[in-house]
PDB file of C-alpha atoms in Angstrom:
ATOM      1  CA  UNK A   1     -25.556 296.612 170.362  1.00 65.00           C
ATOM      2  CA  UNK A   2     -24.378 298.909 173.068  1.00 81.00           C
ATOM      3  CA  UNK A   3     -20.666 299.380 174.060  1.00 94.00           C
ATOM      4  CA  UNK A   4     -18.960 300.159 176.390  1.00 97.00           C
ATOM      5  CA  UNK A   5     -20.320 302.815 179.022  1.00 97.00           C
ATOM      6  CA  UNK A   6     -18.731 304.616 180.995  1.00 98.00           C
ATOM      7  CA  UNK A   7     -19.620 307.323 183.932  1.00 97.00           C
ATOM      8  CA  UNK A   8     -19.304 310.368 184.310  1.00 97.00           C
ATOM      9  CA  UNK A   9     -17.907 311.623 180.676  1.00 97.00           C
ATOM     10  CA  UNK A  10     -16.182 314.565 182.650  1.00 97.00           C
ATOM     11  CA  UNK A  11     -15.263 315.183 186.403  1.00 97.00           C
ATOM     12  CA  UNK A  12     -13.918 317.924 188.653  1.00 98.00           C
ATOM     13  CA  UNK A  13     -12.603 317.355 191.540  1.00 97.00           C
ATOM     14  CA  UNK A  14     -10.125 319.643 194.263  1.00 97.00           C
ATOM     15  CA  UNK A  15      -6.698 317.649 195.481  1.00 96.00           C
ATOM     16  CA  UNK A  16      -7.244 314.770 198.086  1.00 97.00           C
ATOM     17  CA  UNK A  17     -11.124 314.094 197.276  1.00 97.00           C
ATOM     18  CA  UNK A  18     -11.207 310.748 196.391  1.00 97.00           C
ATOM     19  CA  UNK A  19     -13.031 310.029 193.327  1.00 98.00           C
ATOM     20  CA  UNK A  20     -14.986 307.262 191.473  1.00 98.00           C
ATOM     21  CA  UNK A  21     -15.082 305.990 188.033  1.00 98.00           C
ATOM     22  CA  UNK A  22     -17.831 303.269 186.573  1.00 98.00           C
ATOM     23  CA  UNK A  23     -17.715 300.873 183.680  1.00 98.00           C
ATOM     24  CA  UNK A  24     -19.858 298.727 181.918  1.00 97.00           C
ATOM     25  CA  UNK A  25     -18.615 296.603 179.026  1.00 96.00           C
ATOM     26  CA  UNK A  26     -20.357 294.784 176.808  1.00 95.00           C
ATOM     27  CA  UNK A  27     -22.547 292.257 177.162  1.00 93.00           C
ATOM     28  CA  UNK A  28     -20.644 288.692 177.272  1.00 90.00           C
ATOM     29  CA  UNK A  29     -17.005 290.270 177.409  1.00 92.00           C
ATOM     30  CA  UNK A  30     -15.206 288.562 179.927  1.00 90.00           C
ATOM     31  CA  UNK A  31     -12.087 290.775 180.171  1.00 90.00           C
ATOM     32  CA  UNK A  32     -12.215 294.339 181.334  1.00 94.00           C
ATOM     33  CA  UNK A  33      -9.166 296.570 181.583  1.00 94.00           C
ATOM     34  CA  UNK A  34      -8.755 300.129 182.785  1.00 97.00           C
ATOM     35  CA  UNK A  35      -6.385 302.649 181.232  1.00 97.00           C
ATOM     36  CA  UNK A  36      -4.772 305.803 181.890  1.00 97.00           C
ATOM     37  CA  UNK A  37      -4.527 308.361 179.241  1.00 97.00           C
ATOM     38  CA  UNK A  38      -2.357 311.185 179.962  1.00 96.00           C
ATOM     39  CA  UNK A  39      -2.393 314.463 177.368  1.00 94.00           C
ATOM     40  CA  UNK A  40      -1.034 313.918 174.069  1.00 92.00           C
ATOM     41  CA  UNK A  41       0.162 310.204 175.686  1.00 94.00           C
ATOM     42  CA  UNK A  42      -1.373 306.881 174.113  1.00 94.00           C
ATOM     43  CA  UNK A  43      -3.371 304.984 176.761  1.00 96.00           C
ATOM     44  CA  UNK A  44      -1.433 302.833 179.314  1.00 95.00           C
ATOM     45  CA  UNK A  45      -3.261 299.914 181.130  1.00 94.00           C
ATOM     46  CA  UNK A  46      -3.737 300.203 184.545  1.00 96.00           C
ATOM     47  CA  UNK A  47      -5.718 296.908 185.430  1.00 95.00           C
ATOM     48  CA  UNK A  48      -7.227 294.045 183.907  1.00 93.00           C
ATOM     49  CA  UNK A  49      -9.652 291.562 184.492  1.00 92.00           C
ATOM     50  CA  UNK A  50     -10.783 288.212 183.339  1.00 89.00           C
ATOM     51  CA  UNK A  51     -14.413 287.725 184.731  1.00 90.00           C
ATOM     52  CA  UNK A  52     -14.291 288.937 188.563  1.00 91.00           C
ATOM     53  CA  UNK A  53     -10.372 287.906 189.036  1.00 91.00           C
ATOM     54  CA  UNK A  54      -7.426 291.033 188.271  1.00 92.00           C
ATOM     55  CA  UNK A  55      -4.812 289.104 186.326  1.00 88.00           C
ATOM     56  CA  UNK A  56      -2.528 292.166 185.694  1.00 88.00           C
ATOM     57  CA  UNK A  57      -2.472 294.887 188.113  1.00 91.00           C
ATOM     58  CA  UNK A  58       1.255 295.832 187.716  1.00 89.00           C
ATOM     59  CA  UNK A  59       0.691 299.210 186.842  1.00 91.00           C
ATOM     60  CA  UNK A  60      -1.603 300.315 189.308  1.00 94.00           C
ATOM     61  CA  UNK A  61      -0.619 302.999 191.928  1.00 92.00           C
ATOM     62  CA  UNK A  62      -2.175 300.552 194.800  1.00 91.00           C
ATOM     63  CA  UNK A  63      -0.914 303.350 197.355  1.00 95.00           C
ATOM     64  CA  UNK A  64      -3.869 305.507 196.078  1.00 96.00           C
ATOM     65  CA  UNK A  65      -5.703 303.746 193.494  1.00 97.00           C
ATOM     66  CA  UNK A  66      -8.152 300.196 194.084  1.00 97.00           C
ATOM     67  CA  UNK A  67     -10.703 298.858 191.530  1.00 97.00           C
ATOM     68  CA  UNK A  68     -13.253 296.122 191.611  1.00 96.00           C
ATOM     69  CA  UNK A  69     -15.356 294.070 189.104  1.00 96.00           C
ATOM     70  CA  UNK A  70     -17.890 292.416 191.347  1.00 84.00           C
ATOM     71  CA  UNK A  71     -19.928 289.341 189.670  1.00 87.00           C
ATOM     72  CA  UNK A  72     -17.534 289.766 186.567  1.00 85.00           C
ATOM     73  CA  UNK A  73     -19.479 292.843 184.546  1.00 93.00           C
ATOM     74  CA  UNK A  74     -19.398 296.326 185.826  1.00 96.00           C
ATOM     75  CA  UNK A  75     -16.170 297.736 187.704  1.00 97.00           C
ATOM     76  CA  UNK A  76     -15.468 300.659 189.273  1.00 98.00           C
ATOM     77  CA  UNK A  77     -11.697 302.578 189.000  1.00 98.00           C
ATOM     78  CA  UNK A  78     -11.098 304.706 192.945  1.00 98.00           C
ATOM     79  CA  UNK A  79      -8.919 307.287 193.414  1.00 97.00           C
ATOM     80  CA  UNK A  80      -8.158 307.823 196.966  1.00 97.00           C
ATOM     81  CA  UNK A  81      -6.985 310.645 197.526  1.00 96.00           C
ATOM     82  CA  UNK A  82      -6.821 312.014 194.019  1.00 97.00           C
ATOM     83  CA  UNK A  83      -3.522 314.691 193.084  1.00 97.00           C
ATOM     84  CA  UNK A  84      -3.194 317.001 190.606  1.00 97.00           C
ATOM     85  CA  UNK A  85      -1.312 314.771 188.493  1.00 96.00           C
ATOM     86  CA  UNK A  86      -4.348 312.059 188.737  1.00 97.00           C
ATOM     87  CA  UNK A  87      -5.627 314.332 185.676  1.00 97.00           C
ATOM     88  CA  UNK A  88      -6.196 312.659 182.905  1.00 97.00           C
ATOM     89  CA  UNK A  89      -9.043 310.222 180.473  1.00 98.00           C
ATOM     90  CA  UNK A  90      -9.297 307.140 182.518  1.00 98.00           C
ATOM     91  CA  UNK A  91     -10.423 304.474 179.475  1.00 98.00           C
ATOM     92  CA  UNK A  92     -12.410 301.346 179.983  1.00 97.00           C
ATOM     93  CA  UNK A  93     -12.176 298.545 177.299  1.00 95.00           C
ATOM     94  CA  UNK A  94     -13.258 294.750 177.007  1.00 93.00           C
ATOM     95  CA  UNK A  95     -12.685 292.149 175.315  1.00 90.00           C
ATOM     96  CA  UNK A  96     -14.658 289.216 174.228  1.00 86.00           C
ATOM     97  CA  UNK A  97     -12.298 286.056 175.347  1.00 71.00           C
ATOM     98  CA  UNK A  98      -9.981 285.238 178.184  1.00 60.00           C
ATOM     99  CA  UNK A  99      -6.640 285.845 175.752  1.00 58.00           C
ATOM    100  CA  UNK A 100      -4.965 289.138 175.594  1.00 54.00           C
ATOM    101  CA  UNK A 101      -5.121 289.283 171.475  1.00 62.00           C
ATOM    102  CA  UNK A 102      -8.568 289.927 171.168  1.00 76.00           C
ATOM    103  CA  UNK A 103      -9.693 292.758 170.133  1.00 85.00           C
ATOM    104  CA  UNK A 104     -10.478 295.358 172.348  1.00 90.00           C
ATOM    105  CA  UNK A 105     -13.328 297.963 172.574  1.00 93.00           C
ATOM    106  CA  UNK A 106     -12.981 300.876 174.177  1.00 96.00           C
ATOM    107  CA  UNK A 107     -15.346 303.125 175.933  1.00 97.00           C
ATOM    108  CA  UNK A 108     -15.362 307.485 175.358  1.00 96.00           C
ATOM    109  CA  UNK A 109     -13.311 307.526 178.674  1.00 97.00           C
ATOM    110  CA  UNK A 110     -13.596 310.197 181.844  1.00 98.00           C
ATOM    111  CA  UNK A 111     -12.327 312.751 181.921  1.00 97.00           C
ATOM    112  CA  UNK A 112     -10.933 313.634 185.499  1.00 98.00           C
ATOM    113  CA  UNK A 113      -9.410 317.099 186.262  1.00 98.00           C
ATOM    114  CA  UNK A 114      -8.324 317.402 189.799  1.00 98.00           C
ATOM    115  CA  UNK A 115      -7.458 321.341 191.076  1.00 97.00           C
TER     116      UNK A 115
ATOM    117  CA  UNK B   1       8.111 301.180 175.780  1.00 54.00           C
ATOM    118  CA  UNK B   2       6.728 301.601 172.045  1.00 59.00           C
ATOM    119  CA  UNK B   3       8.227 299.092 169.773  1.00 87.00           C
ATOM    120  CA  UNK B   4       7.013 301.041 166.581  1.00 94.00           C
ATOM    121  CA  UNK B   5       8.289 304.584 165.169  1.00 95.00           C
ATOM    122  CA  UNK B   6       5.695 306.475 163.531  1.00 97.00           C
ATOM    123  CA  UNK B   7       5.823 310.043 162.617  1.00 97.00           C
ATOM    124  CA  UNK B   8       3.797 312.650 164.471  1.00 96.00           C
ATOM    125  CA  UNK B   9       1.526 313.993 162.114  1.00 97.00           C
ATOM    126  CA  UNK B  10       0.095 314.259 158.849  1.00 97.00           C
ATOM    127  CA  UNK B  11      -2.043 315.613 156.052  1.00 95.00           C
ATOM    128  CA  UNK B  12      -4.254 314.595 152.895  1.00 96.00           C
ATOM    129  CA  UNK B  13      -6.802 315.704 151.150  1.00 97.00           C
ATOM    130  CA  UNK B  14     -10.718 314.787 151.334  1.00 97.00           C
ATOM    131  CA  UNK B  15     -11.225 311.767 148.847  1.00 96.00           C
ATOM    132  CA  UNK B  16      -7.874 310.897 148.267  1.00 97.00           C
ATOM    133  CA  UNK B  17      -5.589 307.572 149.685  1.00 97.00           C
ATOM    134  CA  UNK B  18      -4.151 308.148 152.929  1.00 98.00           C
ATOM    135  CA  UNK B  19      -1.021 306.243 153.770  1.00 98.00           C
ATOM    136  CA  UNK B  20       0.546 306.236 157.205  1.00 98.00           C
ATOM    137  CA  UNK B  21       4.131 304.395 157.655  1.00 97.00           C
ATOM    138  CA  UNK B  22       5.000 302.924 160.326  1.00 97.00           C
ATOM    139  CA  UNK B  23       8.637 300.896 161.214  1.00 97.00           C
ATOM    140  CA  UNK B  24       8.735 297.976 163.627  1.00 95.00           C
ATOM    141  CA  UNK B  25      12.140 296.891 162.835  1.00 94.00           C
ATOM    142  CA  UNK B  26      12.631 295.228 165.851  1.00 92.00           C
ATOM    143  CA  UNK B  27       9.599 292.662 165.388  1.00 92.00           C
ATOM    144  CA  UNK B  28       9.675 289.335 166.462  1.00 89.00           C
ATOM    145  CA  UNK B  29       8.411 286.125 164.624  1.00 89.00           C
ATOM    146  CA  UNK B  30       5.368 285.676 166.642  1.00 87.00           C
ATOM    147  CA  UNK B  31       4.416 289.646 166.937  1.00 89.00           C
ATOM    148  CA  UNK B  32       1.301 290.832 165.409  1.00 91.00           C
ATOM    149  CA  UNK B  33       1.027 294.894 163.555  1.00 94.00           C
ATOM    150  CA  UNK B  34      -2.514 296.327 165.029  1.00 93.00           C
ATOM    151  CA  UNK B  35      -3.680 299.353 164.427  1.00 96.00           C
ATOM    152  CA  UNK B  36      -5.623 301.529 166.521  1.00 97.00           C
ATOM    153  CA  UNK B  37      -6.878 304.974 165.553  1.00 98.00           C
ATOM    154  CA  UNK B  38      -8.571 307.643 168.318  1.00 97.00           C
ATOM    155  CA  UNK B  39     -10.952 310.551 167.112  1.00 97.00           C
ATOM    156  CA  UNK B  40     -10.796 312.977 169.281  1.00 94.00           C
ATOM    157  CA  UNK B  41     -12.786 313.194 172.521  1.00 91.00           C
ATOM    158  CA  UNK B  42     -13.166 309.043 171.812  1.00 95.00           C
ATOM    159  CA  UNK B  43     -11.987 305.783 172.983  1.00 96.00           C
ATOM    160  CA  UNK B  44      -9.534 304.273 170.841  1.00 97.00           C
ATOM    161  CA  UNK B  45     -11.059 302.071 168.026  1.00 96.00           C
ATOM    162  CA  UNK B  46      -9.817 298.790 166.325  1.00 94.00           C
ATOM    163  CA  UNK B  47      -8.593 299.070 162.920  1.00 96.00           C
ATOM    164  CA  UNK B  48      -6.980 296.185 161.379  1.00 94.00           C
ATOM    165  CA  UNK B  49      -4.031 293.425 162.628  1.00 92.00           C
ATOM    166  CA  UNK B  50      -1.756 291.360 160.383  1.00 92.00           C
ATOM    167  CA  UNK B  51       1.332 289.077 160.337  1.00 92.00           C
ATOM    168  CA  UNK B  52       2.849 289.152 157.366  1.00 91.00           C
ATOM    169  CA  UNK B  53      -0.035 288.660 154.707  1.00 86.00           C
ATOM    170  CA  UNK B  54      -1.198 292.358 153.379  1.00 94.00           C
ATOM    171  CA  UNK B  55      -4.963 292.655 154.693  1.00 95.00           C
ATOM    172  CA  UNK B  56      -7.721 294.487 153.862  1.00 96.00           C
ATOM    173  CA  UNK B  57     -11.771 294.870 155.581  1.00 95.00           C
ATOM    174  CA  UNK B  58     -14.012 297.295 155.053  1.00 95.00           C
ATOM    175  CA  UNK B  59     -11.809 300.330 156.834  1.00 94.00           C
ATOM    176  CA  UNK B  60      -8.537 300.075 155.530  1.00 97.00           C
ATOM    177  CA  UNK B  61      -5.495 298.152 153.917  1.00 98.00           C
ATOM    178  CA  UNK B  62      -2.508 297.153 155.923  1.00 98.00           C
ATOM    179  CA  UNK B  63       0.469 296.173 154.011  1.00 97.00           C
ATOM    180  CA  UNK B  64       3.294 294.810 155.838  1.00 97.00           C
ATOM    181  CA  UNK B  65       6.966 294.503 153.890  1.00 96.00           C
ATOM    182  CA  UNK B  66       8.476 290.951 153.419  1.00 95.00           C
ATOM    183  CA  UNK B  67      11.063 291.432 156.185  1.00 95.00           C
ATOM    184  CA  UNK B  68       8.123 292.522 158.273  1.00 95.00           C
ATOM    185  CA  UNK B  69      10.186 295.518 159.566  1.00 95.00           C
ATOM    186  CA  UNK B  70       7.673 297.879 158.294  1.00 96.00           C
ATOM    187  CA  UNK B  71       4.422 298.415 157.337  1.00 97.00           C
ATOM    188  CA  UNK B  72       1.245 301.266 155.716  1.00 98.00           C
ATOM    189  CA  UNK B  73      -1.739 301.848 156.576  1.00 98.00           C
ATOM    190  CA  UNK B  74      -4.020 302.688 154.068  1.00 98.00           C
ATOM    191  CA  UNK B  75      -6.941 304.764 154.280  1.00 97.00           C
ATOM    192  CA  UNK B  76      -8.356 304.624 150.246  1.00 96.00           C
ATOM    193  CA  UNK B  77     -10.588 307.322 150.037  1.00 95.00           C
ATOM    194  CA  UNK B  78      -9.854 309.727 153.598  1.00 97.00           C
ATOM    195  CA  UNK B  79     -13.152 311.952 154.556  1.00 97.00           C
ATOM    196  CA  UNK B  80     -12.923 314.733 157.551  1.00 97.00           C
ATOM    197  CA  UNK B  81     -13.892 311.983 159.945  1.00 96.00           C
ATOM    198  CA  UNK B  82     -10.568 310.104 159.605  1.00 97.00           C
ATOM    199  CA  UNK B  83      -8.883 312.761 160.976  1.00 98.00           C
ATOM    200  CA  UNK B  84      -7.660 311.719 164.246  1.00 98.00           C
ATOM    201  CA  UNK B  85      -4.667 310.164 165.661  1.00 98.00           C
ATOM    202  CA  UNK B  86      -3.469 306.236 164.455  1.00 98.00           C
ATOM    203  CA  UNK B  87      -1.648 303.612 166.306  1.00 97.00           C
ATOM    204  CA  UNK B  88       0.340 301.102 165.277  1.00 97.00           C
ATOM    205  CA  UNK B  89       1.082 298.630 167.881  1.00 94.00           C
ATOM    206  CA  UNK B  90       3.272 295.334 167.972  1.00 92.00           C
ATOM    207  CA  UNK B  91       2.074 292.416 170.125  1.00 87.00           C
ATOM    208  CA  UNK B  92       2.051 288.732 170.185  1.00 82.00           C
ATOM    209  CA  UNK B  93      -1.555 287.005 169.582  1.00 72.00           C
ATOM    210  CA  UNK B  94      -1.720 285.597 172.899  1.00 70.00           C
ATOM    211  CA  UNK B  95       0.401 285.418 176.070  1.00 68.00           C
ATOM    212  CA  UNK B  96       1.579 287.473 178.945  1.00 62.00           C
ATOM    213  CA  UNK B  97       3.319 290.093 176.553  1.00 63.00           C
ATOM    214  CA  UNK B  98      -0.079 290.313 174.461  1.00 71.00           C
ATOM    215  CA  UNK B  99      -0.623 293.798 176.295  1.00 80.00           C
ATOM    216  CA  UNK B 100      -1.609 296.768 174.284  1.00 86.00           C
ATOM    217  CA  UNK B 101       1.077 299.186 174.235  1.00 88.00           C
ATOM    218  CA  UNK B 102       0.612 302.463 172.950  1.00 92.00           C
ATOM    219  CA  UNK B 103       3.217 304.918 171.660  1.00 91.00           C
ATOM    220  CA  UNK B 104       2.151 308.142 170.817  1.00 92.00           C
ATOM    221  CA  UNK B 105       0.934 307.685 167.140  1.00 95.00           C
ATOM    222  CA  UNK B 106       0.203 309.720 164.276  1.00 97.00           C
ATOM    223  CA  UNK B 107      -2.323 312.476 164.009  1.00 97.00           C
ATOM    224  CA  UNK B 108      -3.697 312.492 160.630  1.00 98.00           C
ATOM    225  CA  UNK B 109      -5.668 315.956 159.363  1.00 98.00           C
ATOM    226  CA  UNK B 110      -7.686 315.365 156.265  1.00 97.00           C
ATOM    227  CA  UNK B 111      -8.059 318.347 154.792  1.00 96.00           C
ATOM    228  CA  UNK B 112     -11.359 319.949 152.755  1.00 94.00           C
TER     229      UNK B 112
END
C-alpha cells in the first residue's frame, strides 16, 4: 500500500515567490494535517483536516500562508509570498479516523529553501 | 510546549539493547506516552503508545514506571538503521488537546 506522497521532495525558491506544496494521503484517511519542520526542531502542525473541512488552523500564518483539501483527499500547502524564514520540511501526515489519537503517517516532507 | 524531557543524544552498539529514557513527570491521568522516531531525510514514523501497561510489537518495548512519570524505550537488538532521532510525546487518546506535540527528541547513533 502506498503512503503518503508528497511533491516536490526539494524546492528553491528567491524571497516573495509564492510557492506550492501537494499532498496525497492514503487511501481512506480522512484526516490530513500539514506540519512545519524547522532545523533541528520537531514538527509543529500547521493545519488539519477532517475530510474537506479545516478543524484546527490555529497555527497557520493566514497573512501569507492558505491551504485547501478539495473533495476530502489531496491538499495543497501555499506560500504567498514566501521569506527567508519560510525555509524549512513542510510534512504531510493522515490519519485513518476523525479522532486526533490515531495514529499518524507521515509523508518524506519538502523541502523548501527560499534565498 | 514539550511536556517530556529527553536527552539529546545517544550511542550503542550494532546488536545490542538500546534504551532511551524519557521523563513526563507532569502526566495527567488520561495522557497517553507515544513514540515517534525520524530517520533522517524521512517523515516521522509511529513507534509504539502506552498508558500505564509496559507494551511491546514487533519494533520495540515501552515500559512506563508505576507512577507513570517516566518511561524507556527499548530497541532489543539496535542495527545502523535505528539510528535517527526518537520522540516521546504525551497526549490524551482523543479530544481537542490530542495534538501531536513534538519536542526536540533524542538522536540515537548506533554504532558498527
Amino acid at each position: 500500500e502506498a503512503g503518503v506522497v508528497q511533491s516536490p521532495r526539494y524546492k528553491i525558491i528567491e524571497k516573495k515567490q509564492p510557492v506550492a506544496f501537494w499532498c496525497n494521503p492514503i487511501s481512506g484517511h480522512n484526516t490530513l494535517y500539514w506540519y512545519l519542520q524547522n532545523l533541528g526542531q520537531g514538527p509543529e502542525l500547521l493545519i488539519r483536516y477532517e475530510n474537506e473541512e479545516a478543524v484546527d488552523d490555529s497555527q497557520l500564518p493566514k497573512d501569507r500562508f492558505s491551504a485547501e483539501r478539495l473533495k476530502g483527499v489531496d491538499s495543497t500547502l501555499k506560500i504567498q509570498p514566501a521569506e527567508l524564514g519560510d525555509s524549512a520540511v513542510y510534512l504531510c501526515a493522515s490519519s485513518e479516523g476523525q479522532g486526533l489519537g490515531e495514529t499518524q503517517y507521515f509523508g518524506p516532507g519538502t523541502r523548501l529553501l527560499v534565498l | 510546549d514539550a511536556k517530556t524531557t529527553q536527552p539529546p543524544s545517544m550511542d550503542c552498539a550494532e546488536g545490542r539493547a538500546a534504551n532511551l529514557p524519557c521523563n513526563h513527570s507532569t502526566i495527567s491521568g488520561n495522557e497517553y506516552v507515544y513514540w515517534y522516531r525520524q530517520i533522517h531525510s524521512q517523515g516521522p514514523q509511529y513507534i509504539i503508545h502506552g498508558l500505564k501497561n509496559n507494551e511491546t510489537n514487533e519494533m520495540a518495548s515501552l515500559i512506563i514506571t508505576e507512577d507513570r512519570k517516566s518511561s524507556t524505550l527499548i530497541l532489543p537488538h539496535a542495527t545502523l538503521r535505528d539510528t535517527a532521532v526518537y520522540y516521546c510525546i504525551v497526549r490524551p487518546h482523543t479530544g481537542a488537546n490530542s495534538k501531536l506535540t513534538f519536542g526536540k527528541g533524542i538522536t540515537l547513533s548506533v554504532r558498527p
